[in-house]
Amino acid sequence: MISADAARNVVGIIGNVISFGLFLSPVPTFYRICKAKDVEEFKADPYLATLLNCMLWVFYGIPVVHPNSILVVTINGIGLVIEAAYLTIFFIYCDNKKRKRALAVLAVEVVFMVIVVVSVLLAAHTHEKRSMIVGILCVIFGAMMYASPLTVMGNVIKTKSVEYMPFFLSLVSFLNGVCWTAYALIRFDLYVTIPNALGTFFGLVQLILYACYYKSTPKKEKNVELPTVVSGNVRGR
């Protein structure tokens, strides 16, 4: 019979693959930006939010904070690099006003992370305390990210159209949430369970809305800017 650790690793690896796909979902948007040499009406907010989320989860997963969480570090580390690449492209092609705003937000995020890292390492001297502090922050910011698609879902109900809520992204978001919730439950991790359970719920709601309003949607695809909530960012992989 397969051990709990082995099952957890298998589920975590599957979660890494799904989450990697989610991180790559904005590629068509940035291809369009590069081709047009203009960010048009796209915003940096989703990518800045995901970047902060990845930084928090990488810190959560390192051995001095939460041992035996290498799968958290790997996928969120990859996500960190990918989001940085997206933001670099955004900075290159956006106007000065958007660039200054995005850089200001990025600077705040970096300062925030430095404060978190230094405070946790100096003030908390056990894995339990460090995991709790960083885990709570991950849950708070993860919940905020998962709440962001609510505006998109509200628009779907209002317009009776899923034009701005692609089926594939909704499906993968749901599967990602399911996978990481299962991962967290095998060896219970509250801080991984909460954001990914929320991701599962909101992903399911999106799929239900898609089924309800697909037929009334004009047959025309457009880019969308849902945040890459890699399941709580692969929370607690």
mmCIF file of C-alpha atoms in Angstrom:
data_model
loop_
_atom_site.group_PDB
_atom_site.id
_atom_site.type_symbol
_atom_site.label_atom_id
_atom_site.label_comp_id
_atom_site.label_asym_id
_atom_site.label_seq_id
_atom_site.Cartn_x
_atom_site.Cartn_y
_atom_site.Cartn_z
ATOM 1 C CA MET A 1 0.000 0.000 0.000
ATOM 2 C CA ILE A 2 1.313 3.433 -0.932
ATOM 3 C CA SER A 3 2.481 5.538 2.007
ATOM 4 C CA ALA A 4 1.027 8.942 2.862
ATOM 5 C CA ASP A 5 4.309 10.648 2.026
ATOM 6 C CA ALA A 6 4.521 8.950 -1.361
ATOM 7 C CA ALA A 7 0.912 9.852 -2.181
ATOM 8 C CA ARG A 8 1.541 13.429 -1.086
ATOM 9 C CA ASN A 9 4.588 13.678 -3.337
ATOM 10 C CA VAL A 10 2.690 12.309 -6.333
ATOM 11 C CA VAL A 11 -0.183 14.730 -5.811
ATOM 12 C CA GLY A 12 2.306 17.560 -5.284
ATOM 13 C CA ILE A 13 4.114 16.793 -8.538
ATOM 14 C CA ILE A 14 0.809 16.749 -10.421
ATOM 15 C CA GLY A 15 -0.023 20.048 -8.740
ATOM 16 C CA ASN A 16 3.287 21.491 -9.876
ATOM 17 C CA VAL A 17 2.525 20.575 -13.474
ATOM 18 C CA ILE A 18 -0.970 22.091 -13.340
ATOM 19 C CA SER A 19 0.286 25.212 -11.578
ATOM 20 C CA PHE A 20 3.040 25.631 -14.164
ATOM 21 C CA GLY A 21 0.348 25.638 -16.826
ATOM 22 C CA LEU A 22 -1.512 28.339 -14.911
ATOM 23 C CA PHE A 23 1.607 30.465 -14.698
ATOM 24 C CA LEU A 24 1.937 30.239 -18.475
ATOM 25 C CA SER A 25 -1.712 31.154 -19.146
ATOM 26 C CA PRO A 26 -0.971 34.886 -19.679
ATOM 27 C CA VAL A 27 1.513 34.121 -22.496
ATOM 28 C CA PRO A 28 -1.027 35.001 -25.254
ATOM 29 C CA THR A 29 -1.632 38.359 -23.558
ATOM 30 C CA PHE A 30 2.077 39.195 -23.520
ATOM 31 C CA TYR A 31 2.527 37.942 -27.067
ATOM 32 C CA ARG A 32 -0.136 40.446 -28.051
ATOM 33 C CA ILE A 33 1.623 43.192 -26.058
ATOM 34 C CA CYS A 34 4.983 42.447 -27.693
ATOM 35 C CA LYS A 35 3.424 42.344 -31.142
ATOM 36 C CA ALA A 36 1.607 45.646 -30.623
ATOM 37 C CA LYS A 37 4.510 47.165 -28.624
ATOM 38 C CA ASP A 38 1.828 48.552 -26.323
ATOM 39 C CA VAL A 39 0.155 47.267 -23.152
ATOM 40 C CA GLU A 40 -3.126 48.816 -24.347
ATOM 41 C CA GLU A 41 -5.693 48.567 -21.526
ATOM 42 C CA PHE A 42 -3.987 45.693 -19.729
ATOM 43 C CA LYS A 43 -2.896 46.278 -16.131
ATOM 44 C CA ALA A 44 0.085 45.056 -14.149
ATOM 45 C CA ASP A 45 -2.023 44.399 -11.041
ATOM 46 C CA PRO A 46 -2.608 40.642 -11.540
ATOM 47 C CA TYR A 47 1.100 40.008 -12.106
ATOM 48 C CA LEU A 48 2.203 42.161 -9.187
ATOM 49 C CA ALA A 49 -0.252 40.305 -6.947
ATOM 50 C CA THR A 50 0.961 36.924 -8.161
ATOM 51 C CA LEU A 51 4.590 37.981 -7.701
ATOM 52 C CA LEU A 52 3.967 38.832 -4.037
ATOM 53 C CA ASN A 53 2.042 35.613 -3.568
ATOM 54 C CA CYS A 54 4.955 33.604 -4.987
ATOM 55 C CA MET A 55 7.473 35.379 -2.760
ATOM 56 C CA LEU A 56 5.423 34.587 0.338
ATOM 57 C CA TRP A 57 5.013 30.921 -0.567
ATOM 58 C CA VAL A 58 8.697 30.491 -1.412
ATOM 59 C CA PHE A 59 9.539 31.874 2.031
ATOM 60 C CA TYR A 60 6.909 29.615 3.623
ATOM 61 C CA GLY A 61 8.384 26.531 1.984
ATOM 62 C CA ILE A 62 12.049 26.977 2.834
ATOM 63 C CA PRO A 63 13.420 24.593 5.521
ATOM 64 C CA VAL A 64 13.978 27.270 8.178
ATOM 65 C CA VAL A 65 10.265 28.135 8.090
ATOM 66 C CA HIS A 66 8.363 24.982 7.101
ATOM 67 C CA PRO A 67 10.507 21.857 6.572
ATOM 68 C CA ASN A 68 9.705 19.167 3.991
ATOM 69 C CA SER A 69 7.936 21.565 1.624
ATOM 70 C CA ILE A 70 10.306 21.530 -1.321
ATOM 71 C CA LEU A 71 7.401 21.302 -3.778
ATOM 72 C CA VAL A 72 6.168 24.651 -2.469
ATOM 73 C CA VAL A 73 9.511 26.245 -3.195
ATOM 74 C CA THR A 74 10.027 24.730 -6.649
ATOM 75 C CA ILE A 75 6.780 25.776 -8.296
ATOM 76 C CA ASN A 76 6.540 29.160 -6.618
ATOM 77 C CA GLY A 77 10.188 29.814 -7.433
ATOM 78 C CA ILE A 78 9.394 29.081 -11.072
ATOM 79 C CA GLY A 79 6.319 31.292 -10.822
ATOM 80 C CA LEU A 80 8.446 34.085 -9.388
ATOM 81 C CA VAL A 81 10.723 34.017 -12.438
ATOM 82 C CA ILE A 82 7.796 33.866 -14.870
ATOM 83 C CA GLU A 83 5.950 36.762 -13.224
ATOM 84 C CA ALA A 84 9.161 38.804 -13.211
ATOM 85 C CA ALA A 85 9.448 38.191 -16.956
ATOM 86 C CA TYR A 86 5.841 39.323 -17.508
ATOM 87 C CA LEU A 87 6.440 42.501 -15.513
ATOM 88 C CA THR A 88 9.653 43.217 -17.410
ATOM 89 C CA ILE A 89 7.728 43.095 -20.683
ATOM 90 C CA PHE A 90 5.015 45.266 -19.177
ATOM 91 C CA PHE A 91 7.572 47.875 -18.058
ATOM 92 C CA ILE A 92 9.135 47.961 -21.512
ATOM 93 C CA TYR A 93 5.894 48.662 -23.366
ATOM 94 C CA CYS A 94 3.794 50.663 -20.898
ATOM 95 C CA ASP A 95 3.680 54.455 -20.655
ATOM 96 C CA ASN A 96 5.513 56.375 -17.934
ATOM 97 C CA LYS A 97 2.430 56.801 -15.765
ATOM 98 C CA LYS A 98 1.713 53.061 -15.640
ATOM 99 C CA ARG A 99 5.405 52.275 -15.229
ATOM 100 C CA LYS A 100 5.822 54.593 -12.246
ATOM 101 C CA ARG A 101 2.707 53.201 -10.572
ATOM 102 C CA ALA A 102 3.741 49.580 -11.128
ATOM 103 C CA LEU A 103 7.306 50.244 -9.942
ATOM 104 C CA ALA A 104 5.964 51.939 -6.814
ATOM 105 C CA VAL A 105 3.804 48.909 -6.018
ATOM 106 C CA LEU A 106 6.747 46.589 -6.714
ATOM 107 C CA ALA A 107 8.963 48.602 -4.378
ATOM 108 C CA VAL A 108 6.344 48.370 -1.618
ATOM 109 C CA GLU A 109 6.145 44.596 -2.120
ATOM 110 C CA VAL A 110 9.922 44.203 -1.883
ATOM 111 C CA VAL A 111 10.106 46.317 1.278
ATOM 112 C CA PHE A 112 7.193 44.345 2.746
ATOM 113 C CA MET A 113 8.940 41.025 2.054
ATOM 114 C CA VAL A 114 12.203 42.241 3.573
ATOM 115 C CA ILE A 115 10.329 43.270 6.733
ATOM 116 C CA VAL A 116 8.510 39.920 6.864
ATOM 117 C CA VAL A 117 11.672 37.857 6.352
ATOM 118 C CA VAL A 118 13.754 39.772 8.887
ATOM 119 C CA SER A 119 10.964 39.915 11.475
ATOM 120 C CA VAL A 120 10.092 36.230 11.224
ATOM 121 C CA LEU A 121 13.680 34.987 11.339
ATOM 122 C CA LEU A 122 14.629 37.221 14.250
ATOM 123 C CA ALA A 123 11.441 37.140 16.329
ATOM 124 C CA ALA A 124 10.174 33.590 15.812
ATOM 125 C CA HIS A 125 12.565 30.849 16.881
ATOM 126 C CA THR A 126 10.622 27.667 16.108
ATOM 127 C CA HIS A 127 9.290 26.143 12.914
ATOM 128 C CA GLU A 128 5.782 26.187 14.343
ATOM 129 C CA LYS A 129 5.806 29.924 15.026
ATOM 130 C CA ARG A 130 7.458 30.785 11.727
ATOM 131 C CA SER A 131 5.047 28.582 9.781
ATOM 132 C CA MET A 132 2.093 30.157 11.553
ATOM 133 C CA ILE A 133 3.125 33.763 10.869
ATOM 134 C CA VAL A 134 4.060 33.258 7.230
ATOM 135 C CA GLY A 135 1.162 30.846 6.696
ATOM 136 C CA ILE A 136 -1.370 33.395 7.925
ATOM 137 C CA LEU A 137 0.060 36.004 5.548
ATOM 138 C CA CYS A 138 -0.140 33.505 2.676
ATOM 139 C CA VAL A 139 -3.760 32.743 3.505
ATOM 140 C CA ILE A 140 -4.695 36.441 3.682
ATOM 141 C CA PHE A 141 -3.064 37.406 0.391
ATOM 142 C CA GLY A 142 -4.148 34.165 -1.275
ATOM 143 C CA ALA A 143 -7.757 34.788 -0.272
ATOM 144 C CA MET A 144 -7.534 38.300 -1.705
ATOM 145 C CA MET A 145 -6.262 36.902 -4.988
ATOM 146 C CA TYR A 146 -8.979 34.288 -5.152
ATOM 147 C CA ALA A 147 -11.590 36.963 -4.508
ATOM 148 C CA SER A 148 -10.431 39.016 -7.489
ATOM 149 C CA PRO A 149 -12.263 36.858 -10.097
ATOM 150 C CA LEU A 150 -15.516 37.814 -8.370
ATOM 151 C CA THR A 151 -15.628 40.938 -10.530
ATOM 152 C CA VAL A 152 -15.293 38.801 -13.651
ATOM 153 C CA MET A 153 -18.014 36.430 -12.444
ATOM 154 C CA GLY A 154 -20.244 39.397 -11.670
ATOM 155 C CA ASN A 155 -19.724 40.651 -15.206
ATOM 156 C CA VAL A 156 -20.640 37.221 -16.593
ATOM 157 C CA ILE A 157 -23.950 37.286 -14.728
ATOM 158 C CA LYS A 158 -24.621 40.882 -15.730
ATOM 159 C CA THR A 159 -23.865 40.445 -19.441
ATOM 160 C CA LYS A 160 -24.935 36.779 -19.668
ATOM 161 C CA SER A 161 -21.668 36.193 -21.502
ATOM 162 C CA VAL A 162 -18.519 34.215 -20.657
ATOM 163 C CA GLU A 163 -16.494 36.125 -23.245
ATOM 164 C CA TYR A 164 -14.022 37.338 -20.618
ATOM 165 C CA MET A 165 -13.891 34.085 -18.637
ATOM 166 C CA PRO A 166 -12.157 31.404 -20.745
ATOM 167 C CA PHE A 167 -13.278 27.843 -20.076
ATOM 168 C CA PHE A 168 -9.768 26.363 -20.092
ATOM 169 C CA LEU A 169 -8.484 28.810 -17.477
ATOM 170 C CA SER A 170 -11.511 28.181 -15.261
ATOM 171 C CA LEU A 171 -11.117 24.403 -15.590
ATOM 172 C CA VAL A 172 -7.398 24.397 -14.835
ATOM 173 C CA SER A 173 -7.937 26.747 -11.872
ATOM 174 C CA PHE A 174 -10.511 24.299 -10.492
ATOM 175 C CA LEU A 175 -8.247 21.267 -10.996
ATOM 176 C CA ASN A 176 -5.347 23.149 -9.463
ATOM 177 C CA GLY A 177 -7.408 23.905 -6.363
ATOM 178 C CA VAL A 178 -8.578 20.306 -6.061
ATOM 179 C CA CYS A 179 -5.051 18.943 -6.433
ATOM 180 C CA TRP A 180 -3.472 21.200 -3.834
ATOM 181 C CA THR A 181 -6.358 20.792 -1.410
ATOM 182 C CA ALA A 182 -5.824 17.034 -1.603
ATOM 183 C CA TYR A 183 -2.089 17.568 -1.099
ATOM 184 C CA ALA A 184 -2.747 19.630 2.018
ATOM 185 C CA LEU A 185 -5.199 17.121 3.473
ATOM 186 C CA ILE A 186 -2.924 14.079 3.132
ATOM 187 C CA ARG A 187 -0.679 15.547 5.815
ATOM 188 C CA PHE A 188 -2.936 18.280 7.109
ATOM 189 C CA ASP A 189 -1.636 21.789 6.548
ATOM 190 C CA LEU A 190 -4.237 24.425 7.442
ATOM 191 C CA TYR A 191 -2.423 27.234 5.635
ATOM 192 C CA VAL A 192 -2.337 25.289 2.376
ATOM 193 C CA THR A 193 -5.886 23.972 2.735
ATOM 194 C CA ILE A 194 -7.727 27.285 3.184
ATOM 195 C CA PRO A 195 -6.584 29.164 0.040
ATOM 196 C CA ASN A 196 -6.750 26.094 -2.174
ATOM 197 C CA ALA A 197 -10.207 25.155 -0.899
ATOM 198 C CA LEU A 198 -11.287 28.688 -1.826
ATOM 199 C CA GLY A 199 -9.668 28.208 -5.228
ATOM 200 C CA THR A 200 -11.605 24.984 -5.715
ATOM 201 C CA PHE A 201 -14.880 26.659 -4.768
ATOM 202 C CA PHE A 202 -14.430 29.692 -7.015
ATOM 203 C CA GLY A 203 -13.197 27.495 -9.863
ATOM 204 C CA LEU A 204 -16.335 25.374 -9.555
ATOM 205 C CA VAL A 205 -18.532 28.477 -9.545
ATOM 206 C CA GLN A 206 -16.825 29.696 -12.723
ATOM 207 C CA LEU A 207 -17.455 26.349 -14.429
ATOM 208 C CA ILE A 208 -21.122 26.459 -13.404
ATOM 209 C CA LEU A 209 -21.457 29.993 -14.765
ATOM 210 C CA TYR A 210 -19.748 28.900 -17.968
ATOM 211 C CA ALA A 211 -22.266 26.094 -18.413
ATOM 212 C CA CYS A 212 -25.151 28.502 -17.765
ATOM 213 C CA TYR A 213 -24.073 31.302 -20.098
ATOM 214 C CA TYR A 214 -22.002 29.633 -22.817
ATOM 215 C CA LYS A 215 -24.827 29.493 -25.331
ATOM 216 C CA SER A 216 -25.653 33.184 -24.926
ATOM 217 C CA THR A 217 -22.021 34.249 -25.463
ATOM 218 C CA PRO A 218 -20.894 35.777 -28.786
ATOM 219 C CA LYS A 219 -18.485 33.379 -30.475
ATOM 220 C CA LYS A 220 -15.424 35.533 -30.125
ATOM 221 C CA GLU A 221 -12.458 35.038 -27.800
ATOM 222 C CA LYS A 222 -10.677 37.840 -26.002
ATOM 223 C CA ASN A 223 -7.759 38.047 -23.623
ATOM 224 C CA VAL A 224 -8.478 38.045 -19.944
ATOM 225 C CA GLU A 225 -6.456 39.122 -16.961
ATOM 226 C CA LEU A 226 -7.355 36.776 -14.167
ATOM 227 C CA PRO A 227 -4.585 36.557 -11.593
ATOM 228 C CA THR A 228 -2.442 33.442 -11.717
ATOM 229 C CA VAL A 229 -3.552 32.095 -8.387
ATOM 230 C CA VAL A 230 -1.596 29.133 -8.651
ATOM 231 C CA SER A 231 -3.621 27.504 -6.194
ATOM 232 C CA GLY A 232 -2.623 29.586 -3.402
ATOM 233 C CA ASN A 233 0.242 29.562 -5.559
ATOM 234 C CA VAL A 234 0.801 26.144 -5.208
ATOM 235 C CA ARG A 235 0.382 26.752 -1.745
ATOM 236 C CA GLY A 236 2.145 24.445 0.273
ATOM 237 C CA ARG A 237 3.215 22.236 -2.422
#
